[in-house]
Amino acid sequence: MNPLLAGRDLLDLETLGRPEMEALLDTAATFGEVLRRDVKKVPTLRGKSVVTLFFENSTRTRTSFEAAGKYMSADVINISGSASSASKGESLRDTFLTLQALTADLVVMRTPYSGACHQAADWVGVPVVNAGDGTHEHPTQGLLDALTIREAKGSIEGLNVAIVGDVAHSRVARSNVWGLTKLGANVRLVGPRTLLPADAERLPATCHTDLREGLDGVDVVMVLRLQLERMDRALFPTPREYCNLYGVGTKALAAAKADAIVLHPGPMNRGLEISGDVPDLPRSLMERQVTNGVAVRMATLYLLLGAEG
Ligand code: ASP
């Protein structure tokens, strides 16, 4: 059992220590080996129950938490927000107390409300994992991105990373800024002024409104989706203009290092924030990100549940 994380919550990378982050990455790397086996099943979490509670849509994150729990023999119960009693007016606190009374050992939650996972973690005695809270953080995404970069580049220390696009609405960007800078990278945020965070000065990153300048000499280009569902007004003139100025295609990538890698947390809008061909280039590691997502979530469940062996 690794005492660093046993019994704790995973709510953000802003307050998570570097040793804890490295423990998660190193453990995920060992679970990567289980994922390459023909029989992807270990008994590590037999008898443990994991509840995933998703109040927002998800393909990758929910499925990979479920796969992670099942590959380690945990019982995984998935609840979607619309199917829960929250849709009948039950408060989030009562929903959590019910899950605790149903003897869940760990709860994974996604919510449109920034800060709601921290709130929930105060109400229950079991570990809570933030699977994305509003525009705040998405710590397991930050960890899987760090793992993918570390695998491709050997180390994160000293790398220059550009995070491009709708940074203002991106919980992925925030987790990456905190996580990657703690691991020694320099992070640049690149996008139109309206899509850069209003509180950018408190983030350990530089801001760039010119795409070429932002990508100049970087080792990693992380492209973000335009989160239209979180915009209540027009923040850029037209999708075509956004694509012309900030769409990441092969021409824009020429400013980055020749061996720069490209990441995208998904879901991707090909032809908008990223050109149609870039995701299929060998330097684009989106599929690797998805596989590493399962490994990181296995490591998260394993370490937070204080499993042995
Ligand atoms: N899947 C990521 C998230 O849930 C990124 C996105 O939706 O664009 O934050």
PDB file of N, CA, C and O in Angstrom, residues 41-49 69-75 105 305 307-308:
ATOM      1  N   LYS A  41      -6.990  -8.639 -16.684  1.00  0.00           N
ATOM      2  CA  LYS A  41      -7.768  -8.732 -15.443  1.00  0.00           C
ATOM      3  C   LYS A  41      -6.823  -9.096 -14.307  1.00  0.00           C
ATOM      4  O   LYS A  41      -6.084 -10.074 -14.404  1.00  0.00           O
ATOM      5  N   VAL A  42      -6.842  -8.275 -13.255  1.00  0.00           N
ATOM      6  CA  VAL A  42      -6.082  -8.598 -12.042  1.00  0.00           C
ATOM      7  C   VAL A  42      -7.064  -8.514 -10.859  1.00  0.00           C
ATOM      8  O   VAL A  42      -8.034  -7.771 -10.921  1.00  0.00           O
ATOM      9  N   PRO A  43      -6.784  -9.283  -9.792  1.00  0.00           N
ATOM     10  CA  PRO A  43      -7.780  -9.329  -8.699  1.00  0.00           C
ATOM     11  C   PRO A  43      -7.668  -8.190  -7.693  1.00  0.00           C
ATOM     12  O   PRO A  43      -8.380  -8.173  -6.686  1.00  0.00           O
ATOM     13  N   THR A  44      -6.808  -7.217  -7.967  1.00  0.00           N
ATOM     14  CA  THR A  44      -6.419  -6.190  -6.985  1.00  0.00           C
ATOM     15  C   THR A  44      -7.565  -5.540  -6.213  1.00  0.00           C
ATOM     16  O   THR A  44      -7.436  -5.256  -5.035  1.00  0.00           O
ATOM     17  N   LEU A  45      -8.668  -5.231  -6.860  1.00  0.00           N
ATOM     18  CA  LEU A  45      -9.743  -4.492  -6.179  1.00  0.00           C
ATOM     19  C   LEU A  45     -10.987  -5.361  -5.959  1.00  0.00           C
ATOM     20  O   LEU A  45     -12.101  -4.831  -5.857  1.00  0.00           O
ATOM     21  N   ARG A  46     -10.783  -6.687  -5.873  1.00  0.00           N
ATOM     22  CA  ARG A  46     -11.919  -7.572  -5.661  1.00  0.00           C
ATOM     23  C   ARG A  46     -12.632  -7.195  -4.358  1.00  0.00           C
ATOM     24  O   ARG A  46     -11.990  -6.962  -3.336  1.00  0.00           O
ATOM     25  N   GLY A  47     -13.959  -7.087  -4.404  1.00  0.00           N
ATOM     26  CA  GLY A  47     -14.711  -6.744  -3.193  1.00  0.00           C
ATOM     27  C   GLY A  47     -14.910  -5.248  -2.994  1.00  0.00           C
ATOM     28  O   GLY A  47     -15.624  -4.830  -2.095  1.00  0.00           O
ATOM     29  N   LYS A  48     -14.267  -4.423  -3.826  1.00  0.00           N
ATOM     30  CA  LYS A  48     -14.440  -2.962  -3.700  1.00  0.00           C
ATOM     31  C   LYS A  48     -15.510  -2.491  -4.683  1.00  0.00           C
ATOM     32  O   LYS A  48     -15.617  -3.027  -5.796  1.00  0.00           O
ATOM     33  N   SER A  49     -16.270  -1.481  -4.275  1.00  0.00           N
ATOM     34  CA  SER A  49     -17.274  -0.963  -5.211  1.00  0.00           C
ATOM     35  C   SER A  49     -16.993   0.498  -5.537  1.00  0.00           C
ATOM     36  O   SER A  49     -16.700   1.311  -4.651  1.00  0.00           O
ATOM     37  N   GLY A  69     -11.840   0.054 -13.364  1.00  0.00           N
ATOM     38  CA  GLY A  69     -12.355  -0.682 -12.205  1.00  0.00           C
ATOM     39  C   GLY A  69     -12.541  -2.154 -12.535  1.00  0.00           C
ATOM     40  O   GLY A  69     -12.149  -3.043 -11.768  1.00  0.00           O
ATOM     41  N   LYS A  70     -13.096  -2.426 -13.712  1.00  0.00           N
ATOM     42  CA  LYS A  70     -13.385  -3.825 -14.070  1.00  0.00           C
ATOM     43  C   LYS A  70     -12.102  -4.618 -14.303  1.00  0.00           C
ATOM     44  O   LYS A  70     -12.022  -5.787 -13.941  1.00  0.00           O
ATOM     45  N   TYR A  71     -11.095  -3.993 -14.933  1.00  0.00           N
ATOM     46  CA  TYR A  71      -9.833  -4.717 -15.148  1.00  0.00           C
ATOM     47  C   TYR A  71      -9.174  -5.081 -13.823  1.00  0.00           C
ATOM     48  O   TYR A  71      -8.365  -5.985 -13.750  1.00  0.00           O
ATOM     49  N   MET A  72      -9.532  -4.342 -12.747  1.00  0.00           N
ATOM     50  CA  MET A  72      -8.954  -4.665 -11.439  1.00  0.00           C
ATOM     51  C   MET A  72      -9.969  -5.398 -10.554  1.00  0.00           C
ATOM     52  O   MET A  72      -9.787  -5.482  -9.353  1.00  0.00           O
ATOM     53  N   SER A  73     -11.041  -5.915 -11.172  1.00  0.00           N
ATOM     54  CA  SER A  73     -12.043  -6.763 -10.504  1.00  0.00           C
ATOM     55  C   SER A  73     -12.910  -6.032  -9.482  1.00  0.00           C
ATOM     56  O   SER A  73     -13.518  -6.673  -8.612  1.00  0.00           O
ATOM     57  N   ALA A  74     -12.992  -4.690  -9.536  1.00  0.00           N
ATOM     58  CA  ALA A  74     -13.925  -3.968  -8.655  1.00  0.00           C
ATOM     59  C   ALA A  74     -15.334  -4.097  -9.240  1.00  0.00           C
ATOM     60  O   ALA A  74     -15.505  -4.382 -10.430  1.00  0.00           O
ATOM     61  N   ASP A  75     -16.347  -3.873  -8.407  1.00  0.00           N
ATOM     62  CA  ASP A  75     -17.719  -3.766  -8.915  1.00  0.00           C
ATOM     63  C   ASP A  75     -17.933  -2.304  -9.253  1.00  0.00           C
ATOM     64  O   ASP A  75     -17.731  -1.437  -8.401  1.00  0.00           O
ATOM     65  N   ASP A 105     -17.251   2.379  -2.104  1.00  0.00           N
ATOM     66  CA  ASP A 105     -15.928   2.605  -1.508  1.00  0.00           C
ATOM     67  C   ASP A 105     -15.244   3.828  -2.091  1.00  0.00           C
ATOM     68  O   ASP A 105     -14.291   4.352  -1.509  1.00  0.00           O
ATOM     69  N   LEU A 305      -7.753   3.705  -3.112  1.00  0.00           N
ATOM     70  CA  LEU A 305      -8.414   2.642  -2.335  1.00  0.00           C
ATOM     71  C   LEU A 305      -7.401   1.885  -1.456  1.00  0.00           C
ATOM     72  O   LEU A 305      -7.774   0.948  -0.766  1.00  0.00           O
ATOM     73  N   ALA A 307      -5.030  -0.201  -2.129  1.00  0.00           N
ATOM     74  CA  ALA A 307      -4.947  -1.642  -2.419  1.00  0.00           C
ATOM     75  C   ALA A 307      -3.540  -2.167  -2.160  1.00  0.00           C
ATOM     76  O   ALA A 307      -2.566  -1.434  -2.223  1.00  0.00           O
ATOM     77  N   GLU A 308      -3.470  -3.449  -1.865  1.00  0.00           N
ATOM     78  CA  GLU A 308      -2.180  -4.121  -1.630  1.00  0.00           C
ATOM     79  C   GLU A 308      -1.862  -4.982  -2.842  1.00  0.00           C
ATOM     80  O   GLU A 308      -2.754  -5.537  -3.442  1.00  0.00           O
TER      81      GLU A 308
END
